[in-house]
Coordinates of C-alpha atoms and ligand atoms in Angstrom, one line a residue:
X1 CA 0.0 0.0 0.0
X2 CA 0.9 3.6 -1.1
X3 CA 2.1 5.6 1.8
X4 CA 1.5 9.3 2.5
X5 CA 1.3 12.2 4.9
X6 CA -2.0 13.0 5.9
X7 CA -3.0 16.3 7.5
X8 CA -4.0 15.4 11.0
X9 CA -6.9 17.8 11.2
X10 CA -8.3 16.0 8.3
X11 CA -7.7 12.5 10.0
X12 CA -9.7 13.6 12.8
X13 CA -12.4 14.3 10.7
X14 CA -12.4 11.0 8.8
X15 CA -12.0 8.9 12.2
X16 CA -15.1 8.9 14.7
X17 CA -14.8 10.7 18.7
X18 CA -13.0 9.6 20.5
X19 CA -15.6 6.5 21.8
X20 CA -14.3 6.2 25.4
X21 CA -16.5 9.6 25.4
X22 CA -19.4 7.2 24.5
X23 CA -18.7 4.0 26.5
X24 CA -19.3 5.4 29.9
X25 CA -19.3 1.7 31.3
X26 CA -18.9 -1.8 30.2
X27 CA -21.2 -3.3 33.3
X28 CA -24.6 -2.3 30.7
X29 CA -23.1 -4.7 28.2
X30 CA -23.0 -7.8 30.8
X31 CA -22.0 -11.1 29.3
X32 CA -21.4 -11.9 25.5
X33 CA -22.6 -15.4 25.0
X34 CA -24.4 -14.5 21.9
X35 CA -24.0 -11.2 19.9
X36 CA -27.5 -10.8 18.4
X37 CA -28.7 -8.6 21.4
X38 CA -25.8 -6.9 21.1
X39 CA -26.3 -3.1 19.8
X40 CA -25.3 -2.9 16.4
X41 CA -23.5 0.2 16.1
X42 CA -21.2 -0.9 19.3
X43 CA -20.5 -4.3 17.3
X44 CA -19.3 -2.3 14.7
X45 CA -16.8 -0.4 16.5
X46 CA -15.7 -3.5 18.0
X47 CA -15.3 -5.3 14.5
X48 CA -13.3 -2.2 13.4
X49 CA -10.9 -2.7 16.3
X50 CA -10.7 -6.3 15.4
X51 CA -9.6 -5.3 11.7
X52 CA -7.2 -3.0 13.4
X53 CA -5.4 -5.5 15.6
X54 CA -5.7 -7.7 12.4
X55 CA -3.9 -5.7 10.6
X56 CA -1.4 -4.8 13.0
X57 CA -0.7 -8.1 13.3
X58 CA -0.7 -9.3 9.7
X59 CA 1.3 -6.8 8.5
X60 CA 5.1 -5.4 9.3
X61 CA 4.7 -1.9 6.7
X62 CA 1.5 -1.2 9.1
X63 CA 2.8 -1.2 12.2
X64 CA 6.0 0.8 11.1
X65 CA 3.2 3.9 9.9
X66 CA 1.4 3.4 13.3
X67 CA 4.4 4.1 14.8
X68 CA 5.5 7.2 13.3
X69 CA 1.9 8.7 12.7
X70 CA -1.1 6.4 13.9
X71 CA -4.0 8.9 13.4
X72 CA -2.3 8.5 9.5
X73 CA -2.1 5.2 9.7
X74 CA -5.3 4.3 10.6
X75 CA -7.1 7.2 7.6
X76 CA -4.7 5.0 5.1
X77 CA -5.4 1.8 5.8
X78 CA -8.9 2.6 5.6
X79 CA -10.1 1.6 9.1
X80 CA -12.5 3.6 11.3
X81 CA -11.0 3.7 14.3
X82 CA -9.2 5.8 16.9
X83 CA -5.9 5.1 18.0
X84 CA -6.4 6.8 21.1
X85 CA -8.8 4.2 21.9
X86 CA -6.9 1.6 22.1
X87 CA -3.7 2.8 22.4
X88 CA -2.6 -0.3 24.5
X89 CA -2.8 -2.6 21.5
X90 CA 0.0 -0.7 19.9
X91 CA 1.7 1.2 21.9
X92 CA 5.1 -0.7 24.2
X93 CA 4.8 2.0 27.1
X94 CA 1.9 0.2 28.1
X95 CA 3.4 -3.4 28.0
X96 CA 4.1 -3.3 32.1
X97 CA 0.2 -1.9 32.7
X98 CA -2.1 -4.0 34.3
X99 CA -5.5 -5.7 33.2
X100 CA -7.3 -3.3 35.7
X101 CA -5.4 0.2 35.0
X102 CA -6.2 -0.5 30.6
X103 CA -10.0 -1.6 31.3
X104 CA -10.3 1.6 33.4
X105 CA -8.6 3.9 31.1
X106 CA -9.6 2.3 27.7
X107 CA -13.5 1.1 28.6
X108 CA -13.9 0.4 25.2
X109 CA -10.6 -1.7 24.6
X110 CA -12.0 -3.8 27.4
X111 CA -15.2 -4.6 25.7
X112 CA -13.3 -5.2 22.9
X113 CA -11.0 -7.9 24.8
X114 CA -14.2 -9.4 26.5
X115 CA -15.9 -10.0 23.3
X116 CA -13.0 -11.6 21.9
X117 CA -11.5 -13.8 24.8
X118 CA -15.0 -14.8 24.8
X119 CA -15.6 -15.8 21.2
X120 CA -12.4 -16.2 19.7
X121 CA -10.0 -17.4 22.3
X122 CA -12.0 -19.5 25.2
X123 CA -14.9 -20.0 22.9
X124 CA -14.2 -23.8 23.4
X125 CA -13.6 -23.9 27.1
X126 CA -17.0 -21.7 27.5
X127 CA -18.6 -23.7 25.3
X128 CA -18.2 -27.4 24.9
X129 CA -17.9 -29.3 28.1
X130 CA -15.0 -30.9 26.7
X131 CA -13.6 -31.8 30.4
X132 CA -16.6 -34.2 31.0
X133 CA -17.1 -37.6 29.5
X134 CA -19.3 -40.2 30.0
X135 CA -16.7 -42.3 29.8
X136 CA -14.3 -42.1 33.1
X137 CA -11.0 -44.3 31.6
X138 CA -11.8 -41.7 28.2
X139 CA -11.6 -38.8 30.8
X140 CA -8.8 -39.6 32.9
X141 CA -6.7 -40.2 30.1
X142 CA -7.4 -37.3 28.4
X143 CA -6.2 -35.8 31.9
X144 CA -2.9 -37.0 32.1
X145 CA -2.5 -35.7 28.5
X146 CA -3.0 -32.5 29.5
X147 CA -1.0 -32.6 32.7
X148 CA 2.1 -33.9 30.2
X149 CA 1.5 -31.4 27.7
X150 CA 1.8 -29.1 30.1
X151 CA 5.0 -29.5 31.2
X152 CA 6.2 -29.8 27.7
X153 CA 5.4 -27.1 26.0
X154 CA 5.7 -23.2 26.7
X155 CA 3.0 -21.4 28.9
X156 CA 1.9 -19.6 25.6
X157 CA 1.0 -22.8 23.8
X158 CA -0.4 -24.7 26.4
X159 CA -2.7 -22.0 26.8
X160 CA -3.8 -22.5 22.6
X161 CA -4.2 -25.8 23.0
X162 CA -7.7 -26.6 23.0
X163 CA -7.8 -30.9 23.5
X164 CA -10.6 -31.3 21.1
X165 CA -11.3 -34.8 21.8
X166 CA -11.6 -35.7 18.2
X167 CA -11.2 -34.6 14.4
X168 CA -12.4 -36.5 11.3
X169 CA -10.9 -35.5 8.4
X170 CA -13.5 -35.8 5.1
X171 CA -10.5 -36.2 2.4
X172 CA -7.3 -37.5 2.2
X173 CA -4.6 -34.9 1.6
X174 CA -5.0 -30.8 0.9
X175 CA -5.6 -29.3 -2.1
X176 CA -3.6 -26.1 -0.6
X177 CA -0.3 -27.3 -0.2
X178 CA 1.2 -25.0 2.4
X179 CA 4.8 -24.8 2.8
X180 CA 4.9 -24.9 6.4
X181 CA 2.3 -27.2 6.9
X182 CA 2.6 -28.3 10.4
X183 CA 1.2 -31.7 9.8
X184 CA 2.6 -32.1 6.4
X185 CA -0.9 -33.4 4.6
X186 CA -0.5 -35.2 1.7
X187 CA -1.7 -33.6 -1.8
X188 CA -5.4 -34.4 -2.2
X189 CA -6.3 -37.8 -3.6
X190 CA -9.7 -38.6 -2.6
X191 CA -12.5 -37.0 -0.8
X192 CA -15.4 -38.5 1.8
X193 CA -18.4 -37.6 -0.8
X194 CA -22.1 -37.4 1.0
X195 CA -23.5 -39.9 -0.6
X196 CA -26.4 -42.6 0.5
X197 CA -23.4 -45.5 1.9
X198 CA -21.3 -42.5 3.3
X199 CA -23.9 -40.7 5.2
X200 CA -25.5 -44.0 6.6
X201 CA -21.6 -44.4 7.6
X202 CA -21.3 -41.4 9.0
X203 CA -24.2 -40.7 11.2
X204 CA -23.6 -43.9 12.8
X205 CA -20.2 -43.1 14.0
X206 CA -21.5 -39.7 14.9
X207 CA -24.0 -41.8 17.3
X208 CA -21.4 -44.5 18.5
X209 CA -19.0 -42.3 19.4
X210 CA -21.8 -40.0 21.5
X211 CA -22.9 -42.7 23.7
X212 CA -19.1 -44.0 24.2
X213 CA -17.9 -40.7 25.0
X214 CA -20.9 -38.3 25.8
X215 CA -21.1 -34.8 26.1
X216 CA -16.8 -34.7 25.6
X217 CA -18.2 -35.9 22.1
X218 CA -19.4 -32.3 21.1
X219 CA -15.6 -31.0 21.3
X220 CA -15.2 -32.3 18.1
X221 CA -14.3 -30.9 14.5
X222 CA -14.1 -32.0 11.1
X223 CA -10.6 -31.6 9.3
X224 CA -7.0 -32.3 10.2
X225 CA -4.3 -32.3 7.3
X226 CA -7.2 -31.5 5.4
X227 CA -9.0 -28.7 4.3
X228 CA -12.6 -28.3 5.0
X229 CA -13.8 -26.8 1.9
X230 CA -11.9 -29.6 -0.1
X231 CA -14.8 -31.5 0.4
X232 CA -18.1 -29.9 -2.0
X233 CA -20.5 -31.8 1.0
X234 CA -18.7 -30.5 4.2
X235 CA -22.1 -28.5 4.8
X236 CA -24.0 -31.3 5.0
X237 CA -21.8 -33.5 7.5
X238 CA -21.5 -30.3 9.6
X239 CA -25.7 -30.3 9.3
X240 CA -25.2 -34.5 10.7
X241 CA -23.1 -33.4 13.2
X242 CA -25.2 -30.6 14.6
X243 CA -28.1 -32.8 14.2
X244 CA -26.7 -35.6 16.2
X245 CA -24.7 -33.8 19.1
X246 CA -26.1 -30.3 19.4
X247 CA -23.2 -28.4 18.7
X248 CA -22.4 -27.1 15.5
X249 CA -18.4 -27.7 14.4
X250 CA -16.0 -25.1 14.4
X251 CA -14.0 -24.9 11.1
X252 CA -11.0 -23.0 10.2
X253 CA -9.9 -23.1 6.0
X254 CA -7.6 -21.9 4.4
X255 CA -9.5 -21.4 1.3
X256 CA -12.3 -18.6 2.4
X257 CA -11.6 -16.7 -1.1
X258 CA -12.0 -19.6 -3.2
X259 CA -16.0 -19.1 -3.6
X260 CA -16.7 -16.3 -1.4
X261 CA -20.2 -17.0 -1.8
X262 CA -20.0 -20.8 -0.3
X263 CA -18.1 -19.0 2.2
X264 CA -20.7 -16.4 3.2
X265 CA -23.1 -18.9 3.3
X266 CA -21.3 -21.2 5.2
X267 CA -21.1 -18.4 7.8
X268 CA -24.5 -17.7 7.8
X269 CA -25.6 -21.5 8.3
X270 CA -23.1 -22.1 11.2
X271 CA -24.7 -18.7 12.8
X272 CA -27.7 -19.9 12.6
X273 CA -26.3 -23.2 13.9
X274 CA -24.9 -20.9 16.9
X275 CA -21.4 -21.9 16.3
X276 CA -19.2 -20.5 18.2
X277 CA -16.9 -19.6 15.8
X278 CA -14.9 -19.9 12.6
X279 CA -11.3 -19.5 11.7
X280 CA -9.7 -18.7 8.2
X281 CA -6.0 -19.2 7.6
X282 CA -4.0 -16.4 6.1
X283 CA -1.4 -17.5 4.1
X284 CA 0.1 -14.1 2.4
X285 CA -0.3 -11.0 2.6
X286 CA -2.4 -10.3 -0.4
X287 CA -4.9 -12.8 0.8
X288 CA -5.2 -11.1 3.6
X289 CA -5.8 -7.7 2.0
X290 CA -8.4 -9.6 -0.4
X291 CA -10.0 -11.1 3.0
X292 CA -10.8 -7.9 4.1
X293 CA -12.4 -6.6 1.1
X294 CA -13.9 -9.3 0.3
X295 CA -16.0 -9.7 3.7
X296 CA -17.3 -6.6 6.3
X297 CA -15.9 -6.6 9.6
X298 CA -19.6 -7.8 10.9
X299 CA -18.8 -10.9 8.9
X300 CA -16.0 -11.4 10.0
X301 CA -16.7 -10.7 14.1
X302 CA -16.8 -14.1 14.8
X303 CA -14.2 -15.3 12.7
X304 CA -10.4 -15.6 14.0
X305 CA -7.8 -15.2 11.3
X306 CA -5.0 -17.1 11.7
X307 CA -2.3 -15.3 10.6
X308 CA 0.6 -17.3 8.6
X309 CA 1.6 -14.6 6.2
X310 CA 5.9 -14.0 6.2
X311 CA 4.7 -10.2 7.4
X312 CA 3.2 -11.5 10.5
X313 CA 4.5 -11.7 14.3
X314 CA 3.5 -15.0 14.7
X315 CA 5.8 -17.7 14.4
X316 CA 5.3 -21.2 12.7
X317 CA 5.4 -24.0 14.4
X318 CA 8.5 -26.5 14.2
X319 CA 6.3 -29.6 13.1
X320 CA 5.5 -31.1 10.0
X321 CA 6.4 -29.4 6.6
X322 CA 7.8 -26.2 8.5
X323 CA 10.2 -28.8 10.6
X324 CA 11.6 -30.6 7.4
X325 CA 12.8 -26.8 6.3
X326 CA 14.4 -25.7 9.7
X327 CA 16.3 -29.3 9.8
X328 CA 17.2 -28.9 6.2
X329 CA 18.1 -25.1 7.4
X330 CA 20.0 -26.7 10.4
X331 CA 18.3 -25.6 13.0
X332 CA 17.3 -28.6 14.6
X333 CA 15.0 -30.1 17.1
X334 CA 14.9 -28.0 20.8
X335 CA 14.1 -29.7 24.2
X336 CA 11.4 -26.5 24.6
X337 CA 11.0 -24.7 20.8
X338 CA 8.8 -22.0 20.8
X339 CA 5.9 -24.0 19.6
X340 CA 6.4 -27.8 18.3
X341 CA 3.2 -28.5 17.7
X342 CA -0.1 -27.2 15.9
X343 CA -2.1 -30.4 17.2
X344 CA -4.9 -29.5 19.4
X345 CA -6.7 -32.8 20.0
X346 CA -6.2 -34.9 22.7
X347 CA -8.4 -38.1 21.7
X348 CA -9.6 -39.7 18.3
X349 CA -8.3 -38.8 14.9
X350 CA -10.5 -40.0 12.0
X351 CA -9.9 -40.6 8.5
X352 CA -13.4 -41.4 6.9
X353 CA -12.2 -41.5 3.2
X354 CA -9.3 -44.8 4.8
X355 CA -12.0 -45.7 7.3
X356 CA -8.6 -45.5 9.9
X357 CA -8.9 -43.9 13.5
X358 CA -5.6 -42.8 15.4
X359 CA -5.6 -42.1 19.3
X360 CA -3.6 -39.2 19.5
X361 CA -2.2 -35.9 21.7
X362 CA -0.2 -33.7 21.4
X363 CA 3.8 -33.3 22.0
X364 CA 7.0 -31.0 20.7
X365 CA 7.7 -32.4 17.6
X366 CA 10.8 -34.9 17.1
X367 CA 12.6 -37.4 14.9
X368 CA 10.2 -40.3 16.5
X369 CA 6.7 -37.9 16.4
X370 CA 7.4 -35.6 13.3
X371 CA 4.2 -34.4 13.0
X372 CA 3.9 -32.6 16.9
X373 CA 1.2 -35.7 18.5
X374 CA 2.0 -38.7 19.3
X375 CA -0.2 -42.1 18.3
X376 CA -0.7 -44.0 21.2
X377 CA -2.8 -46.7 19.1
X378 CA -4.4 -46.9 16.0
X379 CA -6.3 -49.5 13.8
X380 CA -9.0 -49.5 10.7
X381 CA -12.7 -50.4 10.2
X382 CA -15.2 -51.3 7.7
X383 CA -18.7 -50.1 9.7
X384 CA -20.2 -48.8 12.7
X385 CA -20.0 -51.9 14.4
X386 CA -16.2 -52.9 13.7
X387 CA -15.6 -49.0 14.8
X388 CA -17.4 -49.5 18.0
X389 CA -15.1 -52.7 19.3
X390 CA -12.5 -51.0 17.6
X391 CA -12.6 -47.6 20.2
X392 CA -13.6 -50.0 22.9
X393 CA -10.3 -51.9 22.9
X394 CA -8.1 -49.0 22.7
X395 CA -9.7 -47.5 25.6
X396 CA -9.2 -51.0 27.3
X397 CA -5.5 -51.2 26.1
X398 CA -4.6 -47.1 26.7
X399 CA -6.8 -45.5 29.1
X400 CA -6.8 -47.6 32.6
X401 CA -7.9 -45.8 35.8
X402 CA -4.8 -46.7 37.6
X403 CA -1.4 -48.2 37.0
X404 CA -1.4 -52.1 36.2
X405 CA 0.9 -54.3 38.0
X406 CA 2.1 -55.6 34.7
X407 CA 2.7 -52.1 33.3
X408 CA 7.1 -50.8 33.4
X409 CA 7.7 -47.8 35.5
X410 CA 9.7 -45.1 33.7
X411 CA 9.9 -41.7 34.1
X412 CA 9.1 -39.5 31.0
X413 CA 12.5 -39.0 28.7
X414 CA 12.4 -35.6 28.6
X415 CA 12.2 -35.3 32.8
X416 CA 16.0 -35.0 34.5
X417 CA 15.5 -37.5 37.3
X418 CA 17.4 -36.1 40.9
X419 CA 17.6 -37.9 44.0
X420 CA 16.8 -35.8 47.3
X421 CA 17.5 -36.6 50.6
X422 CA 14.0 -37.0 52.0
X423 CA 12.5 -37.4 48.2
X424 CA 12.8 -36.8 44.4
X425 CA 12.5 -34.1 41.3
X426 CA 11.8 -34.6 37.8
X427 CA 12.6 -31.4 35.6
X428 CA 12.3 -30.3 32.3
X429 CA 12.6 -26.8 31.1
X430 CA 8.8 -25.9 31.5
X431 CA 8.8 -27.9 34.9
X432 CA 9.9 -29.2 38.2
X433 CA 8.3 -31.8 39.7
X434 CA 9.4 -32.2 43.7
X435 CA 7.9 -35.4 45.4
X436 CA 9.2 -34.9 48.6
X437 CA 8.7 -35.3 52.6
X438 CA 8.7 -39.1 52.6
X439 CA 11.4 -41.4 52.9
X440 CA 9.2 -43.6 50.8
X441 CA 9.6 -41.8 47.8
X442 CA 13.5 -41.5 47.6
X443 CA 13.3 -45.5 47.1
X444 CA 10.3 -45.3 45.0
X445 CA 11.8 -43.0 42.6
X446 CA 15.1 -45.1 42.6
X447 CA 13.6 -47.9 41.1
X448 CA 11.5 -46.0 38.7
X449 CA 14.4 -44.3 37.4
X450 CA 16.2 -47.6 36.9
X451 CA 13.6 -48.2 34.0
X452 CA 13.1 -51.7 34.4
X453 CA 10.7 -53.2 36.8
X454 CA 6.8 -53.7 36.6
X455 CA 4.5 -51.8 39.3
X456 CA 4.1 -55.5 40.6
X457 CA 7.8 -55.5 41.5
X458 CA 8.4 -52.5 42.9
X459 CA 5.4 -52.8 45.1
X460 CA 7.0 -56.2 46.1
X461 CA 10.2 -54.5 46.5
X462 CA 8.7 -52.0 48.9
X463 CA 7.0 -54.7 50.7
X464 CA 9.9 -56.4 51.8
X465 CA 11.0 -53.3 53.2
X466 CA 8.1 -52.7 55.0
X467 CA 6.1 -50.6 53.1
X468 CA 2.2 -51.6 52.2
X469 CA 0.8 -51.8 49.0
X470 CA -1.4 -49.5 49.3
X471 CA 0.9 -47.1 50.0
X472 CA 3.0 -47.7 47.4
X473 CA 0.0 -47.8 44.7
X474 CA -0.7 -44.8 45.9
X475 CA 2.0 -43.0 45.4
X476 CA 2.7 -44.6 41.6
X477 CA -0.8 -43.7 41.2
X478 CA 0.0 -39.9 42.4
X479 CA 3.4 -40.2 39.5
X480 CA 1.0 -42.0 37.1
X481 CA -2.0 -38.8 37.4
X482 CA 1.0 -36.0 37.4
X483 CA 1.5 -37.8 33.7
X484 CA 5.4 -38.2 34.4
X485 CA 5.4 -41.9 33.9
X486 CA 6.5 -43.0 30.7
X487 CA 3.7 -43.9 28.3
X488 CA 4.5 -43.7 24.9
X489 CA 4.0 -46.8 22.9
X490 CA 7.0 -49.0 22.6
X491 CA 8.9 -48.2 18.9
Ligands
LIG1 S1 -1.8 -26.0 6.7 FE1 -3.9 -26.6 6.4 S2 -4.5 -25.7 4.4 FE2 -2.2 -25.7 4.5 S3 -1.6 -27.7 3.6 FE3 -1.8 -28.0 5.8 S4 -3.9 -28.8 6.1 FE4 -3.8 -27.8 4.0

């Protein structure tokens, strides 16, 4: 884009009053769980700071004008909003302010953030109860994912990672081909069409897998290493889906332009649906210039863009694709990267085109998990039925309650293992771990770190020493909750 000084008497005219003027108070707006009652004209402004944070965001040109002349940068870049209202967005003298000192200086900013933590950040956690399951082994295992993951991966990207509990991808392969893509999907080869034998197929695992897994059933989505809109019927297994489990899927594509129309309506259907929300992937500049034209910053309110443009502040993710280039690069795998993983599911991944389900979750990305999750189990089916004893035995084989006496104690590899006087630590770069205060536990975590007895024989171990074996299943149990036992599958 052209740049050019701009009077700034005349960008004051162009840009509205300054709206903190308006927005006396944010207590009259309440909660956001839907936006139709919203007023119109204050979902406006707040789409208009949403285009200006976008673009702030997408683009490197843009924030060097804000920062010599914002009230110019704004009039230029053709958004109607004014700087002074949200000055915190932009401006690094506010970096050290607190939550409280911005949402009382800047009432508007803070509608602005509660609208969008609300639908475009925790939309998941606010809306799917995800963390429930009708199935306890499903839940508990899904659990001790988390609590790993936790202490894998930065703060930043925990806090991104939603542990969807299950995606089905409706193609095989991606028609888009990005370079970076962090779970390097295949070109496209085939696609899951809608038709009479498919959609019998389909609704029936919709059903199976809601009365194994329950309401944690609805945290679902339909696309992995695929794209959504690859797929000419994705519409109508989105309509199955809503029909059977009372949530309408979130989608994020990266092909929004490619018939605006399909994607306009596709946006209207899912509001209707009361989807939380949609995401479209940006991968360049231009498209993200064309985005913006192309849709009206009310279309766009409850859409995220995910911004994967060179110009961009975010970074990409060492996994998949974008991996291969950094090794090739020589910058190789880290202990703690910035972000090694785009995988967001903790649970079942489905391809309906191979009939083939993967349990999953997710991890850094390495030589032996490549693609940032690792597969704990995985297997094929021709039907509903075969599907259903399918899930059923890798719950039985992956999810127990408690530790088996058969199972080996290990500690996780990544965890530095350090004997204490009255205990233990594990560490990692995210985490220390201190089990501590019990003579117990200094022998326990001995024999764990030696790598090569069964719960059966350390408890026997322990025995002859005196301890019972309640005790010590309690305290592998405690280890085995924490998620620092080893639990990958063998290679
Ligand atoms: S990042 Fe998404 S759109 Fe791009 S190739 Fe991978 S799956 Fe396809």
């Amino acid at each position: 884009m052209q740049t050019q000084k701009l009077d700034e008497q005349l960008a004051l005219q162009l840009i509205p009053p300054l709206w903190k003027t308006r927005v006396q108070s944010t207590e009259q707006f309440g909660s956001f769980e839907t936006i139709d009652w919203i007023d119109p004209q204050l979902l406006a402004e707040i789409g208009q700071i949403k285009r200006f944070i976008e673009r702030w965001k997408a683009d490197r040109e843009f924030r060097k004008q804000v920062a010599i002349d914002p009230y110019n940068a704004c009039v230029l870049y053709g958004l109607k909003v004014n700087p002074e209202d949200i000055r915190p967005k932009w401006d690094k003298n506010f970096a050290s302010s607190s939550e409280e000192q911005i949402a009382e200086q800047f009432p508007l900013l803070k509608l602005f953030d509660q609208f969008y933590d609300q639908h475009l950040e925790r939309a998941v956690d606010v809306g799917i109860p995800i963390s429930s399951s009708a199935n306890s082994h499903f839940w508990a295992w899904r659990e001790r994912q988390i609590a790993r993951v936790g202490s894998q991966v930065k703060a930043y990207v925990h806090r991104e990672i939603s542990h969807f509990t299950n995606a089905f991808e409706l193609s095989k392969g991606c028609s888009v081909g990005c370079r970076f893509c962090g779970v390097a999907a295949p070109r496209l080869n085939d696609i899951f069409i809608y038709n009479p034998e498919n959609a019998k197929l389909w609704r029936e695992v919709l059903e199976n897998m809601t009365s194994i897994l329950g309401s944690a059933f609805q945290g679902s989505f339909c696309y992995w290493a695929t794209d959504p809109f690859d797929n000419p019927d994705y519409e109508k297994f989105c309509a199955d889906y809503y029909a059977i489990t009372k949530v309408f899927p979130q989608t994020t594509t990266a092909q929004a332009l490619k018939n605006p129309e399909r994607t306009r309506a596709f946006l209207e259907f899912s509001k209707k649906k009361n989807s939380l929300f949609n995401r479209f992937s940006i991968l360049s500049l231009k498209m993200f210039e064309q985005i913006h034209q192309e849709f009206s910053p009310e279309e766009l309110l409850t859409v995220k863009l995910v911004l994967l443009n060179d110009e961009a502040e975010d970074i990409k993710a060492h996994t998949g694709r974008q991996r291969e280039r950094n090794l090739q690069e020589g910058i190789a795998d880290k202990e703690l990267p910035d972000q090694g993983t785009i995988a967001c599911v903790s649970g079942f991944l489905f391809n309906m085109v191979e009939r083939s389900v993967k349990l999953i979750s997710p991890c850094n990305a390495n030589e032996r998990w490549p693609l940032g999750y690792i597969v704990y189990d995985q297997g094929t089916f021709t039907n509903a039925d075969e599907l259903n004893n399918l899930i059923e035995r890798m719950i039985r084989d992956n999810m127990p309650l408690t530790v088996r006496p058969y199972d080996l104690m290990r500690f996780r590899e990544d965890l530095k293992y350090e004997n204490l006087s009255d205990g233990f630590q594990l560490a990692n770069k995210v985490k220390t771990f201190k089990f501590v205060n019990d003579p117990y536990w200094s022998d326990l975590g001995k024999m764990i770190y030696e790598g090569n007895k069964t719960a059966e024989q350390i408890t026997q171990l322990l025995a002859a020493q005196g301890v019972l074996s309640d005790q010590t299943s309690y305290y592998l149990n405690v280890l085995f909750e924490r998620g620092v036992l080893d639990s990958e599958p063998k290679p």
